[in-house]
């Protein structure tokens, strides 16, 4: 039998803005974000849409119509990612498969335009999404991707998600088989993950060249050794 819990369903996440030092998560608004997001979607990464269930888009109109549908959704609940230094909307992310009765939520539909990739703002965006989920009381935060998507798998591990296995022949996406790699972070993991995120972001902010000498994984290891 599983561990007994004194459990109550947790709230649904809201679409309110979430501010970081480098990035702001804004409720998706096609009128306000559409043009910049289309520019980011065409920003020169030839593999941006390889493993997504949608895209690339034929033109701005097709992208705009897709964006309108996403903005009307509450699950997935979409956010536009705004780089606070440039003011540019450079990507998107969402909460999805939101199950408040079990305290489970996923982050996905993540795509970063070229200017956001491998940036401090990208890391901070994931931190903000994770922090809000755990502050609401969710006990399991999931990350899923095509098992062949090495970039997404590396990102999940870098951010501190634990690999849980592969669901074989899980989906058919764009006429192709998709085996899905599952990752998760639990509420008991979050204090150490949060401390590592915040130490990394603080060190980047304080460095002269905007670089962090330690990786997130190294910081997590240091914090684990100190416990």
XYZ file of C-alpha atoms in Angstrom:
227
model
C 0.000 0.000 0.000
C 1.170 3.530 -0.739
C 2.119 6.080 1.868
C -0.976 7.671 3.469
C -1.351 11.375 2.637
C -3.217 14.240 4.219
C -4.023 15.534 0.759
C -6.301 18.175 -0.681
C -6.536 19.180 -4.363
C -4.381 22.172 -5.243
C -5.383 25.285 -7.243
C -5.214 25.528 -10.998
C -2.380 27.768 -12.220
C -3.433 31.211 -13.384
C -2.269 33.107 -16.450
C -0.947 36.050 -14.455
C 2.456 37.455 -15.389
C 5.535 36.113 -13.618
C 8.588 38.359 -13.329
C 12.191 37.271 -13.224
C 15.381 39.261 -13.469
C 15.931 38.471 -17.156
C 12.591 37.196 -18.430
C 8.905 37.796 -17.928
C 6.205 35.189 -18.483
C 3.085 36.834 -19.904
C -0.293 35.296 -20.644
C -0.265 34.618 -24.380
C -1.893 37.460 -26.321
C -1.811 37.017 -30.112
C -2.341 40.733 -30.717
C 0.533 41.795 -28.479
C 2.941 38.904 -28.995
C 2.107 37.533 -32.441
C 4.491 39.475 -34.690
C 7.509 39.036 -32.419
C 6.760 35.356 -31.883
C 6.501 34.766 -35.627
C 9.865 36.483 -36.087
C 11.325 34.257 -33.346
C 9.772 31.196 -34.984
C 11.606 32.090 -38.207
C 14.838 33.016 -36.452
C 17.156 30.602 -38.194
C 17.075 27.391 -36.158
C 16.376 24.740 -38.823
C 15.490 22.120 -36.194
C 13.150 24.231 -34.037
C 9.999 22.329 -35.043
C 11.456 18.865 -35.672
C 9.937 17.270 -32.589
C 6.919 19.507 -32.046
C 3.418 18.340 -32.977
C 2.985 21.512 -35.056
C 5.101 23.796 -37.210
C 6.872 24.975 -39.187
C 4.186 27.367 -40.403
C 3.572 28.324 -44.010
C 3.281 32.037 -43.283
C 2.382 34.638 -40.659
C -1.349 34.068 -41.181
C -1.087 30.336 -40.488
C 1.019 31.045 -37.411
C -1.465 33.679 -36.218
C -4.409 31.298 -36.568
C -2.551 28.650 -34.594
C -1.658 31.236 -31.944
C -5.303 32.261 -31.556
C -6.249 28.659 -30.793
C -3.507 28.317 -28.202
C -4.448 31.578 -26.484
C -8.020 30.304 -26.029
C -6.842 27.181 -24.208
C -6.658 26.719 -20.438
C -4.920 23.331 -20.674
C -2.399 23.782 -22.141
C -2.063 27.202 -20.506
C 0.332 29.165 -22.692
C 2.802 31.898 -21.807
C 4.868 34.159 -24.028
C 8.474 34.588 -22.897
C 9.649 38.202 -22.984
C 13.353 39.026 -22.726
C 13.391 41.955 -20.307
C 16.677 43.371 -21.607
C 15.613 43.596 -25.248
C 11.856 43.760 -24.680
C 11.480 41.104 -27.379
C 9.056 38.191 -27.156
C 11.324 35.272 -28.015
C 9.509 32.015 -27.266
C 6.684 30.138 -25.597
C 6.020 27.598 -22.859
C 2.940 26.099 -21.238
C 1.540 24.195 -18.329
C -0.381 21.152 -19.510
C -1.971 17.916 -18.348
C -2.885 19.841 -15.217
C -4.292 17.455 -12.613
C -4.911 19.379 -9.379
C -6.682 16.469 -7.694
C -3.420 14.506 -7.790
C -1.008 17.433 -7.640
C 0.547 16.670 -11.024
C 1.422 19.229 -13.701
C 3.644 19.228 -16.784
C 5.615 21.950 -18.493
C 5.905 21.656 -22.236
C 5.220 23.209 -25.634
C 8.575 24.873 -24.963
C 10.264 26.548 -27.876
C 12.917 29.226 -27.775
C 13.816 31.478 -30.673
C 17.508 31.584 -31.531
C 18.186 34.637 -29.328
C 16.754 32.843 -26.282
C 18.473 29.508 -26.747
C 21.244 28.670 -24.259
C 20.631 31.972 -22.475
C 20.214 32.962 -18.841
C 16.646 34.036 -19.650
C 15.822 30.530 -20.913
C 17.053 28.964 -17.678
C 15.173 31.521 -15.624
C 11.944 30.847 -17.542
C 12.046 27.172 -16.533
C 12.874 28.158 -12.956
C 9.869 30.501 -12.807
C 7.504 27.838 -14.156
C 8.783 25.246 -11.694
C 8.688 27.652 -8.751
C 5.085 28.649 -9.418
C 3.984 25.013 -9.724
C 5.518 24.020 -6.402
C 4.331 27.195 -4.658
C 0.777 26.218 -5.672
C 1.302 22.884 -3.914
C 1.847 20.525 -6.842
C 3.856 17.505 -5.818
C 4.995 16.285 -9.244
C 6.269 18.380 -12.163
C 6.687 16.487 -15.423
C 8.747 16.983 -18.585
C 8.162 14.777 -21.613
C 9.753 14.749 -25.047
C 10.388 12.596 -28.079
C 12.965 10.039 -26.990
C 15.046 11.015 -30.051
C 15.088 14.700 -29.059
C 18.559 14.929 -27.555
C 18.374 18.677 -26.966
C 15.215 18.358 -24.865
C 16.558 15.371 -22.935
C 19.787 17.201 -22.111
C 17.790 20.265 -21.042
C 15.563 18.215 -18.720
C 18.594 16.683 -17.031
C 20.364 20.036 -16.780
C 17.351 21.587 -15.072
C 17.244 18.774 -12.506
C 14.456 16.537 -13.781
C 14.970 12.816 -13.179
C 14.686 10.411 -16.112
C 11.955 7.834 -15.462
C 11.879 5.780 -18.640
C 10.553 5.586 -22.197
C 6.991 4.871 -23.287
C 7.467 2.957 -26.536
C 5.135 3.656 -29.468
C 3.416 6.257 -27.340
C 2.224 8.663 -30.052
C 2.017 9.265 -33.780
C 3.331 12.755 -34.525
C 3.404 14.183 -38.050
C 2.958 10.668 -39.434
C 5.921 9.260 -37.501
C 6.221 7.019 -34.469
C 7.116 8.762 -31.232
C 8.631 6.996 -28.263
C 8.294 9.392 -25.325
C 10.969 9.978 -22.689
C 9.511 10.843 -19.261
C 11.220 13.062 -16.705
C 9.895 14.407 -13.407
C 10.788 16.586 -10.449
C 9.052 16.045 -7.094
C 8.192 18.482 -4.355
C 10.808 16.809 -2.157
C 13.411 17.504 -4.891
C 12.469 21.141 -5.282
C 14.237 22.790 -2.296
C 17.630 21.625 -3.550
C 16.770 22.340 -7.203
C 15.492 25.799 -6.243
C 18.651 26.600 -4.300
C 20.810 25.570 -7.258
C 18.752 27.604 -9.746
C 18.904 30.675 -7.529
C 22.632 30.340 -6.831
C 23.316 29.957 -10.556
C 21.151 32.931 -11.530
C 22.681 35.098 -8.807
C 26.222 34.232 -9.851
C 25.444 35.064 -13.471
C 23.975 38.420 -12.413
C 27.088 39.236 -10.388
C 29.693 38.087 -12.934
C 31.452 40.631 -15.099
C 30.925 38.639 -18.303
C 27.481 37.198 -17.525
C 28.854 33.692 -17.151
C 28.582 31.156 -14.345
C 31.725 29.107 -13.643
C 29.674 26.226 -12.236
C 26.948 24.335 -14.037
C 23.542 23.717 -12.489
C 24.483 20.052 -12.032
C 27.704 21.016 -10.235
C 25.786 23.365 -7.956
C 23.248 20.649 -7.140
C 26.112 18.314 -6.306
C 27.700 20.917 -4.047
C 24.431 21.503 -2.237
C 23.845 17.758 -1.838
C 27.314 17.340 -0.323
C 26.559 20.094 2.185
C 23.296 18.491 3.375
